[in-house]
Tab-separated table of C-alpha atoms in Angstrom:
chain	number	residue	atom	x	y	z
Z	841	UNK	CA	0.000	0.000	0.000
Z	842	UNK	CA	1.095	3.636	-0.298
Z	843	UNK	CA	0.689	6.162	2.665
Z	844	UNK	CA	-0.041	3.563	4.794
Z	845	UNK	CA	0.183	2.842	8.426
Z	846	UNK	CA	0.916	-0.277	10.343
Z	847	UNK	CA	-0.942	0.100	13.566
Z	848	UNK	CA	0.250	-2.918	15.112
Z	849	UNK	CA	2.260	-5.939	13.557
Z	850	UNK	CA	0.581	-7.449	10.646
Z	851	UNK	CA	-2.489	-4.608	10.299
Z	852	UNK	CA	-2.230	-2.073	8.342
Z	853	UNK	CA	-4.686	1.020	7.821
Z	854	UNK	CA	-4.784	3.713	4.414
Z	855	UNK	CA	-7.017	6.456	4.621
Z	856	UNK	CA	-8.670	6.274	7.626
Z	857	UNK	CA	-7.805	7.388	11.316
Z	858	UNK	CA	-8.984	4.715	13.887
Z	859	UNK	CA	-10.628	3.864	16.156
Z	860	UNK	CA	-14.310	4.141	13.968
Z	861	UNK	CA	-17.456	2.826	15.199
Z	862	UNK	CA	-18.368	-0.857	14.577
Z	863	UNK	CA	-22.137	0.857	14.909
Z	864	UNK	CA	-21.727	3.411	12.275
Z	865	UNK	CA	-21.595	0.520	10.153
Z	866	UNK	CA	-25.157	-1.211	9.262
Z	867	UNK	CA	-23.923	-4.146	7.270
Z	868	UNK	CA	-20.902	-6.220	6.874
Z	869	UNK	CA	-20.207	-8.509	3.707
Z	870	UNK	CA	-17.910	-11.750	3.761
Z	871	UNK	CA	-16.165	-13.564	0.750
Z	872	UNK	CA	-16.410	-17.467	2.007
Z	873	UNK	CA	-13.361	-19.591	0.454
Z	874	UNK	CA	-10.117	-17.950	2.431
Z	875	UNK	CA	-11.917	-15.512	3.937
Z	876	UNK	CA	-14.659	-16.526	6.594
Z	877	UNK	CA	-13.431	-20.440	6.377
Z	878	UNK	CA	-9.629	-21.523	6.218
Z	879	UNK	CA	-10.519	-23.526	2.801
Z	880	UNK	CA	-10.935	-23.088	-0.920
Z	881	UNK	CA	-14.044	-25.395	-1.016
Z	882	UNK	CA	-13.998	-25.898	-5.136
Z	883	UNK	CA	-10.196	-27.350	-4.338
Z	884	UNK	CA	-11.195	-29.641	-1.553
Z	885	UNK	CA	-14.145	-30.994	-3.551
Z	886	UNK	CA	-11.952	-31.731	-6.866
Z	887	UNK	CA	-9.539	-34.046	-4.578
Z	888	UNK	CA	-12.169	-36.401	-4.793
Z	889	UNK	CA	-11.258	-37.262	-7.714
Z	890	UNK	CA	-7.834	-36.870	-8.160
Z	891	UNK	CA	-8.056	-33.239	-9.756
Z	892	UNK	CA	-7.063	-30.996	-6.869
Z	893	UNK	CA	-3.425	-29.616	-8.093
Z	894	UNK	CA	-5.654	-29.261	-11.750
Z	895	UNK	CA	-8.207	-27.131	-9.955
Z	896	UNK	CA	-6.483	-25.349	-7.236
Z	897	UNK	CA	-3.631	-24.179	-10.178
Z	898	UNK	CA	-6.907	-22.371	-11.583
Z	899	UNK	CA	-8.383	-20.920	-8.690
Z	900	UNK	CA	-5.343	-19.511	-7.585
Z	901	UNK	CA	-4.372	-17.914	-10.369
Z	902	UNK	CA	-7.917	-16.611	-10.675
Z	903	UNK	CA	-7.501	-15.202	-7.021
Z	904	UNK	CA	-4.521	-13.586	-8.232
Z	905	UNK	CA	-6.076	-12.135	-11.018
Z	906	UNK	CA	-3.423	-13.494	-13.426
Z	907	UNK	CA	-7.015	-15.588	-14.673
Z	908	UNK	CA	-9.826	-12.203	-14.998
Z	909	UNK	CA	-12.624	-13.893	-16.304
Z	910	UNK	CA	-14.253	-15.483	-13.008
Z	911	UNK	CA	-17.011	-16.881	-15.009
Z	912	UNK	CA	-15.097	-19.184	-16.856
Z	913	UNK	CA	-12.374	-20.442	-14.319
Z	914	UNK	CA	-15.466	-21.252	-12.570
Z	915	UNK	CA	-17.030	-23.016	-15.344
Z	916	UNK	CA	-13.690	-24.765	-16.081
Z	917	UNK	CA	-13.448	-25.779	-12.510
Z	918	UNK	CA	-16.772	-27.017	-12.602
Z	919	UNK	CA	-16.645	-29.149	-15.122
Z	920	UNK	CA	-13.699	-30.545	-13.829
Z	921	UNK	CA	-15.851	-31.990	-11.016
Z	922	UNK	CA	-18.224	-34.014	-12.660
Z	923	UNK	CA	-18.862	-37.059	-11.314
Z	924	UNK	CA	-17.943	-36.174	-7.974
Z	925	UNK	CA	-20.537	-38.054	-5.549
Z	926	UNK	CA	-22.417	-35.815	-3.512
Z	927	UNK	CA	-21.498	-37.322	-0.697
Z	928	UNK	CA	-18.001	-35.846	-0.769
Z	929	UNK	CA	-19.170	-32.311	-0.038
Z	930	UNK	CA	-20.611	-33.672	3.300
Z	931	UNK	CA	-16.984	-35.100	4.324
Z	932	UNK	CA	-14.922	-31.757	2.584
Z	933	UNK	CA	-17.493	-29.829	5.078
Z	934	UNK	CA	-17.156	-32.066	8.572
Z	935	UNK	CA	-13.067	-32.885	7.713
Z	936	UNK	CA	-11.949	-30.521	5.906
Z	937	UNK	CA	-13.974	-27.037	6.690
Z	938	UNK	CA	-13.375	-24.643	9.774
Z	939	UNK	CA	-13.696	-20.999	10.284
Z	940	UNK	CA	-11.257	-18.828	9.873
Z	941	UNK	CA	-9.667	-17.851	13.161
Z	942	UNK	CA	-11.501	-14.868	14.651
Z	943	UNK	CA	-14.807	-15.320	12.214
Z	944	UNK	CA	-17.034	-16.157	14.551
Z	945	UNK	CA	-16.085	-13.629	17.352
Z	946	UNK	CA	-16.143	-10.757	14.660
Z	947	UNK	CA	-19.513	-11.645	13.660
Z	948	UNK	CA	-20.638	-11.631	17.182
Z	949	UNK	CA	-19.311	-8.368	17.641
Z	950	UNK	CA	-20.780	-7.428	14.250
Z	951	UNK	CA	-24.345	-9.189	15.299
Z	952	UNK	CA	-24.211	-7.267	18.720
Z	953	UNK	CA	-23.403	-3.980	17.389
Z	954	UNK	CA	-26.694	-3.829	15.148
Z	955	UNK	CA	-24.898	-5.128	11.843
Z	956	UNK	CA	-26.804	-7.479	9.403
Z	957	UNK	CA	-23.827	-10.325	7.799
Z	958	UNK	CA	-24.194	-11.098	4.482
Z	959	UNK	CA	-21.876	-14.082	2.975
Z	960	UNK	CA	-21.496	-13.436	-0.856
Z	961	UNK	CA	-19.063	-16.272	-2.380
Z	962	UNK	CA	-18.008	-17.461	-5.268
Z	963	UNK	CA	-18.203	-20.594	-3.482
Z	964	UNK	CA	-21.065	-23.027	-3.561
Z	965	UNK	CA	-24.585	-22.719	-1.803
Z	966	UNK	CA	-23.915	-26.728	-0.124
Z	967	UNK	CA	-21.700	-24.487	2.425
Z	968	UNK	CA	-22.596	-21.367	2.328
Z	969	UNK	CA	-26.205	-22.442	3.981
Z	970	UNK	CA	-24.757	-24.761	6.059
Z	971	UNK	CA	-22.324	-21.420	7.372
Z	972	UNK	CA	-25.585	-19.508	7.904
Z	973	UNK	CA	-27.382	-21.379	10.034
Z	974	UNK	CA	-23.926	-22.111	11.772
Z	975	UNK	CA	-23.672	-18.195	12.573
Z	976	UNK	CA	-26.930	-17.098	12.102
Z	977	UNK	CA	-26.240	-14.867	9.095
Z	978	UNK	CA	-28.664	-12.828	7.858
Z	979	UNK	CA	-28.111	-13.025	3.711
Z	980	UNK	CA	-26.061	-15.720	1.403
Z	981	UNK	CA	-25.714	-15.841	-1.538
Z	982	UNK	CA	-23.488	-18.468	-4.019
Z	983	UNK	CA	-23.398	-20.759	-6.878
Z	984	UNK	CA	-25.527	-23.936	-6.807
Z	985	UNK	CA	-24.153	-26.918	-7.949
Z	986	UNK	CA	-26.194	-29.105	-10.406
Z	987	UNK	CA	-26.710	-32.513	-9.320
Z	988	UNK	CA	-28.193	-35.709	-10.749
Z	989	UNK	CA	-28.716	-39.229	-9.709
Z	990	UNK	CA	-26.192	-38.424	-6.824
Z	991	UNK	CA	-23.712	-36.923	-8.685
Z	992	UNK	CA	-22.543	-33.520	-9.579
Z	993	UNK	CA	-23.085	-32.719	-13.834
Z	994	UNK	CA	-20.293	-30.757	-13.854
Z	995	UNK	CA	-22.465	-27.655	-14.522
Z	996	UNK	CA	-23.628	-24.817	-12.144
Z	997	UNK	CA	-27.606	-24.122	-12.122
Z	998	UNK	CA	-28.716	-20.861	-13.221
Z	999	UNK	CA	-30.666	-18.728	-10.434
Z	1000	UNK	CA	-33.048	-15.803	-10.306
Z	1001	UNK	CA	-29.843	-13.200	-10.073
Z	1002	UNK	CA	-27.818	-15.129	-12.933
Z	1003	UNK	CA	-25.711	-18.329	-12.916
Z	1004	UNK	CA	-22.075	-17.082	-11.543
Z	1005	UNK	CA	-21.689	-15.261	-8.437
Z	1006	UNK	CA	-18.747	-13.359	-10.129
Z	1007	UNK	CA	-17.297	-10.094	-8.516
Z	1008	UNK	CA	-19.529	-7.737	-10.612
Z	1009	UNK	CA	-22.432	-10.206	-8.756
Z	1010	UNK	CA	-20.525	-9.924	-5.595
Z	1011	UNK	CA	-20.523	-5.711	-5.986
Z	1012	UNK	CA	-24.532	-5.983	-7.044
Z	1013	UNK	CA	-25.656	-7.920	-4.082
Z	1014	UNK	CA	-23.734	-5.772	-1.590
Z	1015	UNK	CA	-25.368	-2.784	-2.873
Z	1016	UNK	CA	-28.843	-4.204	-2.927
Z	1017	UNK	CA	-28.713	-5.720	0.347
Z	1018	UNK	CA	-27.681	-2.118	1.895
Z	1019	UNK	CA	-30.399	-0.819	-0.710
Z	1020	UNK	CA	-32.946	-3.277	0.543
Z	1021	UNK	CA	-31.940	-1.714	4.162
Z	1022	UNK	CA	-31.813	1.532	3.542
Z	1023	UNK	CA	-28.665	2.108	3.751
Z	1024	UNK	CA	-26.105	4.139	1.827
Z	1025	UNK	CA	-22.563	2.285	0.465
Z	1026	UNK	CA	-21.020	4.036	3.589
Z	1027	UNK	CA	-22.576	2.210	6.162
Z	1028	UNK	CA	-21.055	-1.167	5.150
Z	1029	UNK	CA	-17.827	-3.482	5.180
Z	1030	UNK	CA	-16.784	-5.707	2.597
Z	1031	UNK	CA	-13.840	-8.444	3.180
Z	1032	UNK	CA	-12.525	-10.722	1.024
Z	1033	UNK	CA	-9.019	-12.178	-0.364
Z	1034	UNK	CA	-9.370	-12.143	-3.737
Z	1035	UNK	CA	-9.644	-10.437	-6.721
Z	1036	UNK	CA	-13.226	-11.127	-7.588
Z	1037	UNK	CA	-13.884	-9.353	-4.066
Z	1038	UNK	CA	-11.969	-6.243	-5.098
Z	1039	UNK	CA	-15.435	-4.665	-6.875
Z	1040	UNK	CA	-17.690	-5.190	-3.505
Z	1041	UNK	CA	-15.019	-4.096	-1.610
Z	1042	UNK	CA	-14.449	-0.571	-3.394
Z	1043	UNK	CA	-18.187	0.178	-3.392
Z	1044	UNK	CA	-18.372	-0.735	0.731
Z	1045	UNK	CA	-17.986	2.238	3.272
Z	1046	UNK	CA	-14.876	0.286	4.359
Z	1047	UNK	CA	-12.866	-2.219	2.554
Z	1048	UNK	CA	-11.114	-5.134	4.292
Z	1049	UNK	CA	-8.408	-6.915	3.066
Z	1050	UNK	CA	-7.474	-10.641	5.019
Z	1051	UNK	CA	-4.297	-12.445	4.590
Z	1052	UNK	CA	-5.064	-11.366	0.607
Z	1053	UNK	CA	-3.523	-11.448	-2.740
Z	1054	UNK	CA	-1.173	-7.925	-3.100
Z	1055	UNK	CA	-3.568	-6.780	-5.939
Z	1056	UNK	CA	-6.377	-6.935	-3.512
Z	1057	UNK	CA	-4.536	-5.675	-0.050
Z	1058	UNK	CA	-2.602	-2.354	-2.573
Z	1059	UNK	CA	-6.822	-0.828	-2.367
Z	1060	UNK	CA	-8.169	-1.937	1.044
Z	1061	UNK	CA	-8.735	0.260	4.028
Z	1062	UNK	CA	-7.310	-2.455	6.122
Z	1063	UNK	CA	-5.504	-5.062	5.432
Z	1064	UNK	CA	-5.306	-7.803	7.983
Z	1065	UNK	CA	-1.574	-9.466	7.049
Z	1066	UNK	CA	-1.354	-11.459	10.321
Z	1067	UNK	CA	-3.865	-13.067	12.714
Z	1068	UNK	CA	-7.571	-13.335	12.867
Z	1069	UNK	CA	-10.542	-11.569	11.731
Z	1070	UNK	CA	-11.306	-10.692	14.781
Z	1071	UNK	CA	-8.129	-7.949	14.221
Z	1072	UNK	CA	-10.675	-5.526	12.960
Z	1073	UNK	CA	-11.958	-5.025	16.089
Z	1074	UNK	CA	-8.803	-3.058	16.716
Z	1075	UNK	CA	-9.965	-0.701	14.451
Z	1076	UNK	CA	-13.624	-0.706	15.250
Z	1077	UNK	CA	-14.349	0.120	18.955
C-alpha cells in the first residue's frame, strides 16, 4: 500500500484514522473460500477425484487475477468436477472445513453492534447455507451446484440473479442488500481475499483486506496481514 500505516504488527490502515465505530456501520459482507473459512471449497471438492493440483492451479491464479474472467475459471473448474458423488461435499465440510480464526467472534461483535452479515461467495450454496445457520447470518448468496442421480453434472444451475456469483455479482448484491436496508454504500464493510472481491469491496464504506492477494490488499482500508478476523476489532471500537 502507499501512505499507509501499520498500527500494530501485521495490520495495516490507508485512509482512515482509527478507532471508527463498529455501529456506524449497518452491514458487513464476507467472501467465504479464504476468507470466513480456512478452505478453498472448489479445491477440496476436486480431490475427490484426483483433480485438486488441476483445480487449485486455476483458482489460484484466478484469485490472483493473473485468470480475470471469473465466469469461466469457474465453469472450467466445474466441469472438472463431474462425477464427484455428492457425498463428498458432506466429508470436505465435517473434515476438511473450519472458520477462519476470529470469524465467529467478529460476527458476534458485528451481530451485537446492530450489523446485518451477508456471505457473498463465489463458493457453492452446499456451504454457504450450512455457514448460515452455523452463525446465524442474515443473507447468502453463491453458486448452486447441479446434481443428478447423486452426482454432480459438472455444470452450475442458473438462479433468479444469474448463474455465476462473479465479482460484478458480488458488488450488485452488496449494494442491494444495503439498498434493501436503507442504507447508503457508507454504512457497510466488505472483506474478502481475492480479486473477484476487489469490486464489492471498493463500493463498501470500508474495505477489508485478510491475509489477501497484493492486488487486492494495494486498495483496502485495512488489510489484515497477520492473525484473525477478529483484528478488525482493533480498528472498530
Amino acid at each position: 500500500m502507499s501512505n499507509t500505516l501499520e498500527i500494530s504488527p501485521g495490520l495495516v490502515i490507508q485512509g482512515i484514522t482509527p478507532p471508527l465505530a463498529l455501529a456506524d456501520y449497518k452491514l458487513i459482507a464476507f467472501d467465504m473460500d479464504s476468507t470466513l473459512i480456512n478452505i478453498e471449497c472448489i479445491d477440496e471438492i476436486a480431490d475427490a477425484v484426483g483433480k485438486k493440483a488441476e483445480v487449485a492451479a486455476i483458482t489460484e491464479a484466478t484469485m490472483r487475477g493473473e485468470i480475470t474472467n471469473f465466469r469461466d475459471s469457474l465453469r472450467q473448474r466445474v466441469a472438472l468436477l463431474k462425477g464427484v458423488p455428492v457425498s463428498a461435499l458432506q466429508q470436505v465440510y465435517d473434515e476438511r472445513l473450519r472458520l477462519n480464526p476470529g470469524a465467529e467472534a467478529l460476527v458476534r461483535a458485528c451481530q451485537q453492534a446492530g450489523l446485518k452479515v451477508l456471505l457473498v461467495s463465489g463458493g457453492f450454496t452446499f456451504f454457504a447455507e450450512q455457514l448460515r445457520h452455523r452463525l446465524g447470518l442474515d443473507f447468502v448468496r453463491a453458486n448452486l451446484l447441479e446434481q443428478a442421480n447423486g452426482v454432480l453434472t459438472g455444470q452450475v444451475v442458473r438462479q433468479d440473479w444469474g448463474d455465476v456469483c462473479d465479482g460484478d455479482i458480488k458488488r450488485r448484491t452488496l449494494l442491494g442488500v444495503a439498498s434493501l436496508l436503507g442504507l447508503s454504500p457508507a454504512q457497510t464493510i466488505a472483506v474478502g481475499d481475492g480479486s473477484n472481491d476487489i469490486p464489492m469491496m471498493e463500493a463498501a464504506g470500508l474495505s477489508v483486506a485478510y491475509h489477501a492477494k497484493p492486488r487486492v490488499s494495494v486498495g483496502a482500508k485495512v488489510a489484515i496481514n497477520e492473525g484473525g478476523l477478529d483484528r478488525l476489532l482493533e480498528i472498530l471500537r
